[in-house]
Amino acid sequence: MEFQYSSIFGDLTKNVQLRFDAISEKNKKLFDNAIFEKYLDWDTPTVGLDFEELLGQYNITVAAPTLGTDSKEAILGTEGLQTLKETILNHAITRPLTIQEYRKVLQILDSKSLPDRTKTQQLVDLMFGNVRTVVDGVLSKLDVIFLGALSNEGQFTLDDTTNPEGGVRTTINYNQPGENIATASTYWTDGNLSTVDCFEDILGVIDAAQDKVAFAKILCAPSVISYMCRSAKVKQMIWGTDKSARMVQLKDLNDYMQSNGFPVFETVRRQVRIQNGQQRTPYSPWNAKNMVFIPEGKLGTIKNAWANSELRPEPGVSYSNYGRVRVSQWGAGETQGSNGVEFIKAEAYALPVITEMNGIYTLKTNV
């Protein structure tokens, strides 16, 4: 008997994996705004994850709630997340097609005027747009955890702000050494623009780490770069006293840093939306008050495990994988007590692990 997909898209769901594979072969990323993959490598997936061993090996502290073994993720809109399932962070998002989208699919399928090739292309494009939405939601949450921890002295908290619909309340602590955390001698506030010495604070961190690590970059928010460029002492340092009124830009800062053998500045821009019921709130995971000094190369790994559907696929569901993000597509009808709904789900059992925290330094520019 030939396998029948329950999805309204039928065999066209196989095009999702084909498109993923084509992107992979060209060494291109479908989701260019996911920052964590620039600094972390995906580890080999496991069937189980010995969480205690993970904590000891990587010196991570995680206070986790206990959930039932049959816990399921919430069905959300286009953004939102996540559950802590057993001992593995499970980031999952399910999106039902809207009634307008569902009717659009039926309209295309029923069209007598569209050539079959045009029908196929329109259906695949519509379907793939929704796949991107849920995959992006999972990758965004991994970015939130990684960037949040990296810019907050090695700690990230899942709470009412970062995980309102997931139900998990926990703090992940990657244990940045206390000696790797410095505070500006004068807070970088607008009131101190004429007196604060930004480079004195930065060089203090570089000097403190010189026998321990060589920095490649200083990660910071655009607002911090803007502040430095407007500060009187930075202008004087770059252009001299006679031209101190001249505008300073990021390129000028980095030219100065490179010419003196210092790490260059790199801005971090990342914003997601956190869903809580019908409300979606913009959220920036990067702490704009902190500068983070990092060495060359990768900063850690992404520990991950096989999804349940990879170990035991269900009949009638179409599966595909974007890297370690598992995508499921299925339809529900009268036999499931539904009026006809199409679902697309993305999930990843994963935890970003910053293994190089001993060589990462933080400068707190403000309270």
Tab-separated table of C-alpha atoms in Angstrom, residues 128-343:
chain	number	residue	atom	x	y	z
A	128	PHE	CA	7.654	26.684	2.419
A	129	GLY	CA	6.846	30.163	3.700
A	130	ASN	CA	5.092	28.601	6.689
A	131	VAL	CA	7.962	26.144	7.191
A	132	ARG	CA	10.406	29.054	7.379
A	133	THR	CA	8.207	30.707	10.000
A	134	VAL	CA	8.360	27.819	12.474
A	135	VAL	CA	12.023	26.944	11.834
A	136	ASP	CA	12.930	30.586	12.345
A	137	GLY	CA	11.049	30.497	15.646
A	138	VAL	CA	13.216	27.649	16.962
A	139	LEU	CA	16.479	29.187	15.741
A	140	SER	CA	15.448	32.508	17.253
A	141	LYS	CA	15.006	30.929	20.679
A	142	LEU	CA	18.469	29.385	20.514
A	143	ASP	CA	19.779	32.848	19.645
A	144	VAL	CA	17.913	34.311	22.623
A	145	ILE	CA	19.540	31.818	25.006
A	146	PHE	CA	23.039	32.143	23.540
A	147	LEU	CA	23.119	35.927	23.167
A	148	GLY	CA	21.373	36.436	26.489
A	149	ALA	CA	23.942	34.331	28.340
A	150	LEU	CA	26.918	35.740	26.436
A	151	SER	CA	25.972	39.349	27.229
A	152	ASN	CA	24.803	38.778	30.816
A	153	GLU	CA	27.941	37.485	32.507
A	154	GLY	CA	27.281	33.891	31.459
A	155	GLN	CA	23.708	33.651	32.706
A	156	PHE	CA	20.310	33.367	31.040
A	157	THR	CA	16.928	33.124	32.720
A	158	LEU	CA	13.740	31.634	31.305
A	159	ASP	CA	10.996	33.645	32.987
A	160	ASP	CA	7.756	35.518	32.316
A	161	THR	CA	9.597	37.839	29.926
A	162	THR	CA	11.652	35.384	27.877
A	163	ASN	CA	9.358	32.347	28.038
A	164	PRO	CA	5.814	33.440	28.997
A	165	GLU	CA	4.003	30.606	27.231
A	166	GLY	CA	6.499	27.814	27.813
A	167	GLY	CA	5.916	27.447	31.533
A	168	VAL	CA	9.603	26.862	32.325
A	169	ARG	CA	11.203	29.049	34.982
A	170	THR	CA	14.921	28.339	35.205
A	171	THR	CA	18.339	29.994	35.147
A	172	ILE	CA	21.192	28.610	33.061
A	173	ASN	CA	24.578	29.656	34.428
A	174	TYR	CA	27.667	29.066	32.296
A	175	ASN	CA	29.813	30.269	35.200
A	176	GLN	CA	31.851	33.128	33.813
A	177	PRO	CA	34.779	33.617	36.233
A	178	GLY	CA	34.387	36.646	38.480
A	179	GLU	CA	37.832	37.928	37.511
A	180	ASN	CA	36.614	38.068	33.883
A	181	ILE	CA	33.988	40.692	34.740
A	182	ALA	CA	34.972	44.368	34.936
A	183	THR	CA	32.998	47.545	35.578
A	184	ALA	CA	33.651	50.914	33.943
A	185	SER	CA	35.482	53.368	36.198
A	186	THR	CA	32.901	55.989	35.210
A	187	TYR	CA	29.489	54.928	33.940
A	188	TRP	CA	28.942	55.542	30.239
A	189	THR	CA	26.006	57.911	30.536
A	190	ASP	CA	25.089	61.019	28.537
A	191	GLY	CA	25.962	63.145	31.520
A	192	ASN	CA	29.533	61.786	31.446
A	193	LEU	CA	30.170	62.169	27.699
A	194	SER	CA	32.711	64.929	28.205
A	195	THR	CA	34.695	63.152	30.936
A	196	VAL	CA	34.375	59.385	30.544
A	197	ASP	CA	37.414	57.566	29.140
A	198	CYS	CA	36.000	54.598	27.233
A	199	PHE	CA	39.357	53.336	26.015
A	200	GLU	CA	40.840	53.358	29.471
A	201	ASP	CA	38.123	50.901	30.528
A	202	ILE	CA	38.606	48.782	27.385
A	203	LEU	CA	42.384	48.661	27.695
A	204	GLY	CA	41.977	47.704	31.332
A	205	VAL	CA	40.145	44.533	30.256
A	206	ILE	CA	42.690	43.756	27.527
A	207	ASP	CA	45.578	44.220	29.963
A	208	ALA	CA	43.901	42.040	32.604
A	209	ALA	CA	43.555	39.197	30.096
A	210	GLN	CA	46.897	39.465	28.289
A	211	ASP	CA	48.480	36.492	30.064
A	212	LYS	CA	45.345	34.382	29.666
A	213	VAL	CA	43.763	34.957	26.257
A	214	ALA	CA	44.154	36.970	23.042
A	215	PHE	CA	40.915	38.675	22.050
A	216	ALA	CA	39.717	38.764	18.455
A	217	LYS	CA	36.549	40.825	18.818
A	218	ILE	CA	34.648	43.043	21.197
A	219	LEU	CA	30.928	42.453	20.786
A	220	CYS	CA	28.586	45.277	21.711
A	221	ALA	CA	25.279	46.918	20.901
A	222	PRO	CA	25.139	49.697	18.265
A	223	SER	CA	24.190	52.123	21.039
A	224	VAL	CA	27.545	51.496	22.763
A	225	ILE	CA	29.457	52.219	19.554
A	226	SER	CA	27.396	55.377	19.110
A	227	TYR	CA	28.237	56.477	22.642
A	228	MET	CA	31.967	55.928	22.133
A	229	CYS	CA	31.916	57.844	18.868
A	230	ARG	CA	30.263	60.805	20.602
A	231	SER	CA	32.506	60.840	23.663
A	232	ALA	CA	35.043	63.668	23.876
A	233	LYS	CA	38.068	61.550	24.812
A	234	VAL	CA	37.516	59.061	21.958
A	235	LYS	CA	37.259	61.900	19.441
A	236	GLN	CA	40.475	63.359	20.799
A	237	MET	CA	42.203	59.975	20.721
A	238	ILE	CA	41.218	59.301	17.081
A	239	TRP	CA	41.637	62.768	15.557
A	240	GLY	CA	43.792	64.721	18.012
A	241	THR	CA	42.988	67.861	19.940
A	242	ASP	CA	42.830	70.165	16.918
A	243	LYS	CA	40.240	68.016	15.074
A	244	SER	CA	38.313	66.675	18.051
A	245	ALA	CA	35.041	68.060	16.692
A	246	ARG	CA	35.251	65.723	13.695
A	247	MET	CA	32.779	62.841	13.600
A	248	VAL	CA	34.031	59.373	14.581
A	249	GLN	CA	32.571	56.245	12.943
A	250	LEU	CA	32.896	52.512	13.599
A	251	LYS	CA	35.421	52.193	10.766
A	252	ASP	CA	37.592	54.842	12.411
A	253	LEU	CA	37.477	52.973	15.716
A	254	ASN	CA	38.403	49.670	14.116
A	255	ASP	CA	41.188	51.207	12.031
A	256	TYR	CA	42.670	52.521	15.252
A	257	MET	CA	42.237	49.168	17.016
A	258	GLN	CA	43.825	47.189	14.178
A	259	SER	CA	46.758	49.563	13.801
A	260	ASN	CA	47.529	49.068	17.495
A	261	GLY	CA	47.044	45.292	17.539
A	262	PHE	CA	43.811	45.436	19.538
A	263	PRO	CA	40.599	43.414	18.945
A	264	VAL	CA	38.048	45.037	16.656
A	265	PHE	CA	34.512	46.047	17.562
A	266	GLU	CA	31.569	44.132	16.128
A	267	THR	CA	27.985	45.230	16.653
A	268	VAL	CA	25.304	42.749	17.643
A	269	ARG	CA	21.852	43.450	16.249
A	270	ARG	CA	19.162	40.909	17.056
A	271	GLN	CA	15.507	41.337	17.815
A	272	VAL	CA	12.772	38.731	18.103
A	273	ARG	CA	9.152	38.857	19.188
A	274	ILE	CA	7.965	37.050	22.283
A	275	GLN	CA	4.368	35.875	22.176
A	276	ASN	CA	2.123	35.893	25.213
A	277	GLY	CA	-1.440	35.063	24.268
A	278	GLN	CA	-2.481	37.484	21.544
A	279	GLN	CA	0.300	39.917	22.363
A	280	ARG	CA	3.716	39.866	20.679
A	281	THR	CA	6.394	42.005	22.260
A	282	PRO	CA	9.705	42.961	20.599
A	283	TYR	CA	12.644	41.614	22.580
A	284	SER	CA	16.385	42.179	22.225
A	285	PRO	CA	18.366	39.333	23.838
A	286	TRP	CA	21.654	41.251	23.857
A	287	ASN	CA	22.329	43.315	26.994
A	288	ALA	CA	23.200	46.716	25.539
A	289	LYS	CA	24.969	47.809	28.749
A	290	ASN	CA	27.714	45.183	28.456
A	291	MET	CA	30.663	44.751	26.092
A	292	VAL	CA	31.882	41.174	25.576
A	293	PHE	CA	35.491	40.372	24.671
A	294	ILE	CA	35.851	37.043	22.840
A	295	PRO	CA	38.792	35.002	21.460
A	296	GLU	CA	39.138	33.751	17.895
A	297	GLY	CA	37.185	30.660	16.836
A	298	LYS	CA	34.119	28.908	18.159
A	299	LEU	CA	32.876	29.574	21.671
A	300	GLY	CA	31.180	26.246	22.301
A	301	THR	CA	28.785	23.616	21.013
A	302	ILE	CA	25.086	22.957	20.768
A	303	LYS	CA	24.294	19.766	22.639
A	304	ASN	CA	21.291	18.092	21.061
A	305	ALA	CA	19.281	14.884	20.963
A	306	TRP	CA	17.107	13.139	18.400
A	307	ALA	CA	13.501	14.296	18.362
A	308	ASN	CA	10.834	11.753	19.282
A	309	SER	CA	9.634	11.690	15.679
A	310	GLU	CA	13.150	10.802	14.494
A	311	LEU	CA	13.157	7.772	16.769
A	312	ARG	CA	9.539	6.814	16.079
A	313	PRO	CA	7.936	8.523	13.050
A	314	GLU	CA	4.151	8.552	12.930
A	315	PRO	CA	2.222	7.401	9.870
A	316	GLY	CA	0.529	10.133	7.878
A	317	VAL	CA	3.054	12.814	8.893
A	318	SER	CA	5.639	14.284	6.532
A	319	TYR	CA	9.075	14.937	8.068
A	320	SER	CA	12.107	16.968	7.035
A	321	ASN	CA	15.194	18.371	8.734
A	322	TYR	CA	16.900	21.734	8.526
A	323	GLY	CA	20.142	20.769	10.224
A	324	ARG	CA	19.050	19.561	13.660
A	325	VAL	CA	15.660	21.285	13.495
A	326	ARG	CA	12.932	18.700	12.887
A	327	VAL	CA	9.948	19.782	10.769
A	328	SER	CA	6.626	17.902	10.824
A	329	GLN	CA	3.625	18.518	8.582
A	330	TRP	CA	0.217	16.910	8.927
A	331	GLY	CA	-3.456	17.558	8.527
A	332	ALA	CA	-6.394	16.864	10.830
A	333	GLY	CA	-9.966	16.249	9.737
A	334	GLU	CA	-13.282	14.869	10.886
A	335	THR	CA	-11.778	11.600	12.104
A	336	GLN	CA	-9.747	13.640	14.607
A	337	GLY	CA	-12.725	15.778	15.531
A	338	SER	CA	-11.509	18.730	13.459
A	339	ASN	CA	-13.036	20.831	10.712
A	340	GLY	CA	-9.897	20.476	8.629
A	341	VAL	CA	-6.720	22.046	9.911
A	342	GLU	CA	-3.175	21.945	8.567
A	343	PHE	CA	-0.295	21.970	11.057
